[in-house]
Coordinates of C-alpha atoms in Angstrom, one line a residue:
Chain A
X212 CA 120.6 112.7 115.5
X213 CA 117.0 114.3 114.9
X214 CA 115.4 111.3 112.7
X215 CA 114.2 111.4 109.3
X216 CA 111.7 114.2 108.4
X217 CA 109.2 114.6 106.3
X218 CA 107.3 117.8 104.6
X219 CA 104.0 118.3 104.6
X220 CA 102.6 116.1 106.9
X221 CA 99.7 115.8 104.9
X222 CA 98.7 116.7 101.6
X223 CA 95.2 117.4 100.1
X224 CA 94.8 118.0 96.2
X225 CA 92.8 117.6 93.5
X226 CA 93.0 115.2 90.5
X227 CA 95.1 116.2 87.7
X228 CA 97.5 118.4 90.3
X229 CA 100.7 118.0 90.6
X230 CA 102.3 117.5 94.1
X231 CA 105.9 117.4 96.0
X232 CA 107.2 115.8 98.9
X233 CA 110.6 116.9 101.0
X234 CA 112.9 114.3 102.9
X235 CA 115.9 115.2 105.1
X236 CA 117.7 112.1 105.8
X237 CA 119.6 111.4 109.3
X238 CA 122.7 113.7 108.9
X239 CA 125.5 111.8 107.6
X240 CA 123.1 108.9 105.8
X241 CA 124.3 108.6 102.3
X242 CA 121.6 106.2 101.4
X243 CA 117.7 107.0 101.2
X244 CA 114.7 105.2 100.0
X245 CA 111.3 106.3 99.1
X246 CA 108.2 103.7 99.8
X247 CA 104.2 103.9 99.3
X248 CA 102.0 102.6 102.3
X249 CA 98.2 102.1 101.5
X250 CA 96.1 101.2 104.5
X251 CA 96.3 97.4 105.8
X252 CA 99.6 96.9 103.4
X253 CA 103.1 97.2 104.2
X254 CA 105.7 99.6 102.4
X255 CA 105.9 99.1 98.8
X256 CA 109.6 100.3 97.8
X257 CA 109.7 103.5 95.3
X258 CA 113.4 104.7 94.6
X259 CA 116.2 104.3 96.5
X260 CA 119.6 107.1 96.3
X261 CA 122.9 106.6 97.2
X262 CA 124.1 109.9 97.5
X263 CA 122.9 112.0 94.8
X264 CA 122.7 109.3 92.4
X265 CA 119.4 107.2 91.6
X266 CA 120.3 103.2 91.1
X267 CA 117.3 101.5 91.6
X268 CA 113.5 102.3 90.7
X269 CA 110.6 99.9 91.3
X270 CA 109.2 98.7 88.1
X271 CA 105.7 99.8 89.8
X272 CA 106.7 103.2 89.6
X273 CA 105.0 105.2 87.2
X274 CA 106.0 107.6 84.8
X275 CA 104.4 110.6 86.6
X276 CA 106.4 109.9 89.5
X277 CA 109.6 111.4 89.9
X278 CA 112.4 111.8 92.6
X279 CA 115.8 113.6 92.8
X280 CA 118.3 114.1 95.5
X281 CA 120.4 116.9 94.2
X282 CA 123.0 117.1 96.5
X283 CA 123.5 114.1 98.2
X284 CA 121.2 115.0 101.3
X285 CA 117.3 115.9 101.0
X286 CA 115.4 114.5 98.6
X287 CA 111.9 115.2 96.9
X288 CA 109.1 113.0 95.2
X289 CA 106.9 114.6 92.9
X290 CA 104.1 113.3 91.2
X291 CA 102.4 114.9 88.0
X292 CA 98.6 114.4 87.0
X293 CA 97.6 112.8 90.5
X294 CA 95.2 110.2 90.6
X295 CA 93.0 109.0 93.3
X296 CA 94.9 106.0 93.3
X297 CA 97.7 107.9 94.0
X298 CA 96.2 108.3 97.7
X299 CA 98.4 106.8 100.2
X300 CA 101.4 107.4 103.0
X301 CA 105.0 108.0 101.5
X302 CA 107.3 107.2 103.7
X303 CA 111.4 108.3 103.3
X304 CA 113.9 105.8 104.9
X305 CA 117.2 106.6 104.9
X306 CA 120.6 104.3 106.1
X307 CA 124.4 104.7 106.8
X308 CA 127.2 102.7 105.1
X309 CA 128.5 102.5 108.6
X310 CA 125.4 100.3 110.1
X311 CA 124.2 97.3 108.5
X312 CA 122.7 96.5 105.2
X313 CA 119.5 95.5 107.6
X314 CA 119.0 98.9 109.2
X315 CA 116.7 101.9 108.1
X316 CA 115.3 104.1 109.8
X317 CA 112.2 105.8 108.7
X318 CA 110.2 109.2 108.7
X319 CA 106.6 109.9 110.2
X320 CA 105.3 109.7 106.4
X321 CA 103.5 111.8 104.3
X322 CA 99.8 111.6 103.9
X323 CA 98.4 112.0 100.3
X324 CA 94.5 112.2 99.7
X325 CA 93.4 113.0 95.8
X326 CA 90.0 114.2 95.7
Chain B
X162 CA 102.4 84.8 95.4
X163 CA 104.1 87.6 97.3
X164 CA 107.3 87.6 97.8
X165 CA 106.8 87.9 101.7
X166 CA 103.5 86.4 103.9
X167 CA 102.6 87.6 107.0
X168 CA 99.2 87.1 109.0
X169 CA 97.5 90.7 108.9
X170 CA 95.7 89.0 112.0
X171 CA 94.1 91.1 114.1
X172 CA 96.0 89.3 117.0
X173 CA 94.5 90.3 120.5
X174 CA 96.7 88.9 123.7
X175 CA 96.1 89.7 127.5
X176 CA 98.7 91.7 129.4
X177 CA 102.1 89.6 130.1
X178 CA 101.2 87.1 127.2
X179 CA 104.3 86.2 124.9
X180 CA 103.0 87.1 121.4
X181 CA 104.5 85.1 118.5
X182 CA 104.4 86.9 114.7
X183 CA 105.6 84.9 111.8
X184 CA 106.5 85.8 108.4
X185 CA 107.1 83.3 105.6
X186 CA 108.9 83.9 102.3
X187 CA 109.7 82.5 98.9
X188 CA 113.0 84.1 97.7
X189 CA 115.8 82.4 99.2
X190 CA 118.4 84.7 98.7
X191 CA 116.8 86.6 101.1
X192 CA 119.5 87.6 103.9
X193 CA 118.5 90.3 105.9
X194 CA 115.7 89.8 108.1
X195 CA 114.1 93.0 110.3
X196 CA 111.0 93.3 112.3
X197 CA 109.3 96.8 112.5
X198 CA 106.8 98.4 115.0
X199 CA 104.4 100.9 113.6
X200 CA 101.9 102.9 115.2
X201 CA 99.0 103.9 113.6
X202 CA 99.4 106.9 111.3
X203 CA 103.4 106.8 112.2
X204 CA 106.2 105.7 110.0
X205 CA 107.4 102.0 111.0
X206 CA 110.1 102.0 113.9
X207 CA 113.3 99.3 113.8
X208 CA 112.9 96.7 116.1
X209 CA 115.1 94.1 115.0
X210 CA 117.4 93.5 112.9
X211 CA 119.6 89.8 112.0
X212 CA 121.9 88.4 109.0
X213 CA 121.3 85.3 108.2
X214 CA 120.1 82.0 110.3
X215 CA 119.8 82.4 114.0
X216 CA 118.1 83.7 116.9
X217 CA 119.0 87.1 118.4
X218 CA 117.6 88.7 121.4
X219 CA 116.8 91.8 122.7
X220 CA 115.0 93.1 125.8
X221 CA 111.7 91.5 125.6
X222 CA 112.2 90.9 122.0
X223 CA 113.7 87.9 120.2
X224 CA 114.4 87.5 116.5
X225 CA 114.5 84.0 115.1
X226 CA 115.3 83.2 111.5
X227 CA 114.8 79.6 109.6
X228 CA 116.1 79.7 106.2
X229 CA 115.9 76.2 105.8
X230 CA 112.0 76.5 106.3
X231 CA 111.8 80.1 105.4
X232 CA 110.0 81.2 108.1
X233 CA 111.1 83.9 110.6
X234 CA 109.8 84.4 113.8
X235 CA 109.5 87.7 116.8
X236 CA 108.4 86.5 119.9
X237 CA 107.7 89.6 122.5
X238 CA 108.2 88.4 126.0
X239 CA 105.9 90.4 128.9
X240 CA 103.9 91.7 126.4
X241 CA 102.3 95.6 127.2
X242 CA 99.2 97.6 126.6
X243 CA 101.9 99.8 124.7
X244 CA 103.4 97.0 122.7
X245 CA 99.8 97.7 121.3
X246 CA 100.4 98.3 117.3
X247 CA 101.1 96.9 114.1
X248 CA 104.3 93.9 113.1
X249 CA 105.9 94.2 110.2
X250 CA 108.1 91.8 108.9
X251 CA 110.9 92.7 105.6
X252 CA 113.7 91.2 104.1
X253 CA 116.5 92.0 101.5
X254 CA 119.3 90.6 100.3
X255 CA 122.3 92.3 98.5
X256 CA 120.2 94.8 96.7
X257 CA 118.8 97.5 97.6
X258 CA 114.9 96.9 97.6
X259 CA 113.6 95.9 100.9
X260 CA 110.6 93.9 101.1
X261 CA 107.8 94.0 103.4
X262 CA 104.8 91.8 105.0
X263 CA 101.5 93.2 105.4
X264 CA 101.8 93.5 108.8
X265 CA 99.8 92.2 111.9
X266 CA 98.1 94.2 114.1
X267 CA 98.2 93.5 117.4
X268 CA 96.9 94.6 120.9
X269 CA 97.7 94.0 124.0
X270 CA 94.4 94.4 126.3
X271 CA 95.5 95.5 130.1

Protein backbone atom coordinates (compact mmCIF):
# COMPACT_ATOMS: atom_id res chain seq x y z
CA UNK A 1 0.00 0.00 0.00
CA UNK A 2 2.07 3.17 -1.23
CA UNK A 3 -0.84 5.96 -0.65
CA UNK A 4 -2.41 8.13 -3.02
CA UNK A 5 -0.19 10.08 -5.40
CA UNK A 6 -0.35 12.99 -6.98
CA UNK A 7 1.56 14.58 -10.30
CA UNK A 8 3.02 17.52 -10.39
CA UNK A 9 3.47 18.59 -7.11
CA UNK A 10 3.07 21.97 -8.13
CA UNK A 11 2.08 23.71 -11.05
CA UNK A 12 2.83 27.31 -12.30
CA UNK A 13 0.91 28.74 -15.50
CA UNK A 14 -0.25 31.52 -17.01
CA UNK A 15 -3.89 32.76 -17.44
CA UNK A 16 -5.70 31.48 -20.29
CA UNK A 17 -3.48 27.92 -20.20
CA UNK A 18 -4.72 24.93 -19.99
CA UNK A 19 -3.45 22.57 -17.19
CA UNK A 20 -3.65 18.66 -16.08
CA UNK A 21 -3.43 16.84 -13.04
CA UNK A 22 -2.60 12.83 -12.46
CA UNK A 23 -4.05 10.71 -9.53
CA UNK A 24 -3.09 7.03 -8.82
CA UNK A 25 -5.43 5.75 -6.28
CA UNK A 26 -4.41 3.09 -3.43
CA UNK A 27 -4.24 -0.18 -5.53
CA UNK A 28 -7.39 -1.89 -5.40
CA UNK A 29 -9.64 1.49 -4.53
CA UNK A 30 -12.50 1.49 -6.84
CA UNK A 31 -13.72 4.78 -5.59
CA UNK A 32 -11.86 8.34 -6.06
CA UNK A 33 -12.70 11.84 -5.44
CA UNK A 34 -11.29 15.08 -6.59
CA UNK A 35 -11.55 18.23 -4.00
CA UNK A 36 -10.19 22.07 -4.24
CA UNK A 37 -8.43 23.47 -0.97
CA UNK A 38 -7.82 27.31 -0.90
CA UNK A 39 -5.83 28.51 2.00
CA UNK A 40 -7.63 28.77 5.57
CA UNK A 41 -10.78 26.58 3.97
CA UNK A 42 -11.30 22.98 4.02
CA UNK A 43 -11.75 20.61 0.88
CA UNK A 44 -14.41 21.68 -1.31
CA UNK A 45 -15.61 18.32 -3.18
CA UNK A 46 -15.05 18.26 -7.16
CA UNK A 47 -15.98 14.82 -8.80
CA UNK A 48 -16.09 11.71 -7.36
CA UNK A 49 -15.58 8.05 -9.73
CA UNK A 50 -16.54 4.84 -9.04
CA UNK A 51 -14.50 2.91 -11.20
CA UNK A 52 -14.32 4.43 -14.51
CA UNK A 53 -17.65 5.87 -14.25
CA UNK A 54 -18.39 9.65 -13.12
CA UNK A 55 -21.75 9.81 -10.76
CA UNK A 56 -21.51 12.81 -9.04
CA UNK A 57 -20.12 16.44 -10.00
CA UNK A 58 -20.33 19.49 -7.63
CA UNK A 59 -22.64 22.04 -8.98
CA UNK A 60 -19.56 24.54 -8.27
CA UNK A 61 -17.74 22.88 -10.84
CA UNK A 62 -17.24 24.77 -13.82
CA UNK A 63 -17.46 24.03 -17.26
CA UNK A 64 -13.64 24.34 -17.92
CA UNK A 65 -13.12 21.76 -15.54
CA UNK A 66 -12.92 18.32 -16.55
CA UNK A 67 -12.08 14.83 -15.11
CA UNK A 68 -11.85 11.27 -16.44
CA UNK A 69 -10.75 8.02 -15.03
CA UNK A 70 -10.50 5.82 -18.11
CA UNK A 71 -9.87 2.69 -16.83
CA UNK A 72 -10.97 2.37 -13.54
CA UNK A 73 -7.61 3.28 -11.84
CA UNK A 74 -5.68 6.83 -12.34
CA UNK A 75 -7.45 9.66 -12.89
CA UNK A 76 -6.78 13.21 -14.38
CA UNK A 77 -8.35 16.86 -13.79
CA UNK A 78 -7.90 19.20 -16.44
CA UNK A 79 -8.83 22.63 -16.48
CA UNK A 80 -9.13 24.90 -19.79
CA UNK A 81 -8.64 28.81 -19.90
CA UNK A 82 -7.22 28.96 -16.22
CA UNK A 83 -8.07 31.80 -14.13
CA UNK A 84 -6.35 33.20 -11.22
CA UNK A 85 -9.16 32.12 -9.22
CA UNK A 86 -8.41 28.83 -10.23
CA UNK A 87 -5.23 29.00 -7.80
CA UNK A 88 -5.52 26.55 -5.07
CA UNK A 89 -4.45 22.73 -3.78
CA UNK A 90 -6.34 19.73 -5.55
CA UNK A 91 -6.35 17.18 -3.56
CA UNK A 92 -7.30 13.26 -4.98
CA UNK A 93 -8.93 10.94 -2.22
CA UNK A 94 -9.63 7.68 -3.06
CA UNK A 95 -11.73 4.69 -0.87
CA UNK A 96 -12.39 0.82 -0.95
CA UNK A 97 -15.87 -0.81 -0.96
CA UNK A 98 -14.27 -3.04 1.60
CA UNK A 99 -13.69 -0.09 4.39
CA UNK A 100 -16.28 2.10 5.47
CA UNK A 101 -18.41 4.74 3.74
CA UNK A 102 -16.38 7.11 6.39
CA UNK A 103 -12.84 6.42 5.18
CA UNK A 104 -10.70 8.22 2.54
CA UNK A 105 -7.57 8.46 2.28
CA UNK A 106 -5.97 11.36 0.55
CA UNK A 107 -2.88 12.51 -1.60
CA UNK A 108 -0.16 15.21 -0.80
CA UNK A 109 -2.13 17.64 -3.25
CA UNK A 110 -1.39 19.54 -6.08
CA UNK A 111 -0.45 23.13 -5.94
CA UNK A 112 -1.87 25.43 -8.66
CA UNK A 113 -0.72 29.12 -8.98
CA UNK A 114 -2.25 31.19 -12.19
CA UNK A 115 -0.22 34.15 -12.84
CA UNK B 1 -25.16 29.03 6.43
CA UNK B 2 -22.63 26.32 5.72
CA UNK B 3 -23.51 23.14 5.80
CA UNK B 4 -20.59 22.35 8.43
CA UNK B 5 -19.08 25.07 11.30
CA UNK B 6 -16.00 24.67 12.75
CA UNK B 7 -13.81 27.35 14.81
CA UNK B 8 -10.80 28.18 12.37
CA UNK B 9 -9.28 29.26 15.87
CA UNK B 10 -6.02 29.61 16.05
CA UNK B 11 -6.11 27.39 19.23
CA UNK B 12 -2.65 27.49 21.15
CA UNK B 13 -2.44 24.78 24.27
CA UNK B 14 0.72 23.91 26.39
CA UNK B 15 2.38 20.45 26.22
CA UNK B 16 0.10 17.58 27.91
CA UNK B 17 -3.10 19.88 27.69
CA UNK B 18 -6.30 17.87 26.40
CA UNK B 19 -7.43 20.00 23.34
CA UNK B 20 -11.13 19.95 22.53
CA UNK B 21 -12.29 20.84 18.63
CA UNK B 22 -15.93 20.98 17.87
CA UNK B 23 -17.78 20.98 14.69
CA UNK B 24 -21.43 21.85 14.41
CA UNK B 25 -23.77 21.09 11.55
CA UNK B 26 -27.20 21.75 9.97
CA UNK B 27 -28.07 18.66 7.77
CA UNK B 28 -29.26 15.96 9.81
CA UNK B 29 -28.97 13.17 7.58
CA UNK B 30 -25.55 13.52 8.15
CA UNK B 31 -24.11 10.01 9.22
CA UNK B 32 -20.62 9.73 8.93
CA UNK B 33 -18.59 11.69 10.95
CA UNK B 34 -14.44 11.83 10.52
CA UNK B 35 -11.80 13.99 11.91
CA UNK B 36 -8.65 14.80 9.80
CA UNK B 37 -5.05 16.03 10.66
CA UNK B 38 -3.36 18.11 8.10
CA UNK B 39 -0.09 19.48 8.03
CA UNK B 40 0.69 22.49 6.47
CA UNK B 41 1.14 22.20 2.63
CA UNK B 42 0.17 18.25 3.03
CA UNK B 43 -2.98 16.52 2.04
CA UNK B 44 -5.28 15.89 5.24
CA UNK B 45 -4.53 12.56 7.13
CA UNK B 46 -7.61 10.19 8.69
CA UNK B 47 -7.79 10.43 12.11
CA UNK B 48 -11.09 9.19 13.05
CA UNK B 49 -13.64 7.90 11.75
CA UNK B 50 -17.50 6.92 13.52
CA UNK B 51 -21.24 6.02 12.20
CA UNK B 52 -23.64 7.45 13.81
CA UNK B 53 -24.13 8.65 17.64
CA UNK B 54 -21.47 7.68 20.03
CA UNK B 55 -18.10 8.10 21.38
CA UNK B 56 -15.15 6.03 19.97
CA UNK B 57 -11.71 6.08 21.18
CA UNK B 58 -8.43 5.73 19.95
CA UNK B 59 -4.94 6.26 21.42
CA UNK B 60 -4.94 9.70 22.70
CA UNK B 61 -7.81 10.48 20.51
CA UNK B 62 -11.57 10.29 21.12
CA UNK B 63 -14.41 10.86 18.70
CA UNK B 64 -17.76 11.92 20.10
CA UNK B 65 -20.85 12.44 18.07
CA UNK B 66 -24.32 14.30 19.27
CA UNK B 67 -26.83 14.08 16.65
CA UNK B 68 -29.44 15.15 18.79
CA UNK B 69 -27.52 18.54 19.22
CA UNK B 70 -25.50 18.25 16.09
CA UNK B 71 -22.43 18.83 17.47
CA UNK B 72 -19.38 16.48 17.21
CA UNK B 73 -16.55 16.57 19.23
CA UNK B 74 -12.26 15.28 19.16
CA UNK B 75 -10.77 15.62 22.33
CA UNK B 76 -6.68 14.78 22.07
CA UNK B 77 -5.54 13.42 25.35
CA UNK B 78 -1.47 14.22 26.21
CA UNK B 79 -1.46 16.63 23.66
CA UNK B 80 2.32 16.98 21.62
CA UNK B 81 4.44 19.63 20.03
CA UNK B 82 3.76 17.26 17.03
CA UNK B 83 0.06 17.12 17.45
CA UNK B 84 0.99 20.74 16.22
CA UNK B 85 -1.32 21.25 12.82
CA UNK B 86 -4.64 21.89 11.47
CA UNK B 87 -8.46 19.88 12.59
CA UNK B 88 -10.67 19.20 10.20
CA UNK B 89 -13.91 18.05 10.75
CA UNK B 90 -16.37 16.33 7.60
CA UNK B 91 -19.37 14.53 7.35
CA UNK B 92 -21.55 12.58 4.70
CA UNK B 93 -24.25 10.61 4.63
CA UNK B 94 -25.36 7.99 1.89
CA UNK B 95 -24.01 9.96 -0.92
CA UNK B 96 -21.03 10.42 -2.09
CA UNK B 97 -19.99 14.14 -1.33
CA UNK B 98 -18.14 14.58 1.83
CA UNK B 99 -18.32 17.74 3.58
CA UNK B 100 -15.72 19.54 5.33
CA UNK B 101 -15.19 22.35 8.24
CA UNK B 102 -12.70 24.96 7.80
CA UNK B 103 -10.47 23.54 9.99
CA UNK B 104 -8.73 24.76 13.30
CA UNK B 105 -5.33 25.26 13.61
CA UNK B 106 -3.71 24.31 16.42
CA UNK B 107 -0.40 24.20 18.27
CA UNK B 108 0.85 22.58 20.83
CA UNK B 109 3.76 24.88 22.45
CA UNK B 110 6.56 22.43 24.37
Amino acid sequence: DTGVSQNPRHKITKRGQNVTFRCDPISEHNRLYWYRQTLGQGPEFLTYFQNEAQLEKSRLLSDRFSAERPKGSFSTLEIQRTEQGDSAMYLCASSSPARGLGEQYFGPGTRLTVT
Amino acid sequence: QKEVEQDPGPLSVPEGAIVSLNCTYSNSAFQYFMWYRQYSRKGPELLMYTYSSGNKEDGRFTAQVDKSSKYISLFIRDSQPSDSATYLCAMRYTGNQFYFGTGTSLTVIP
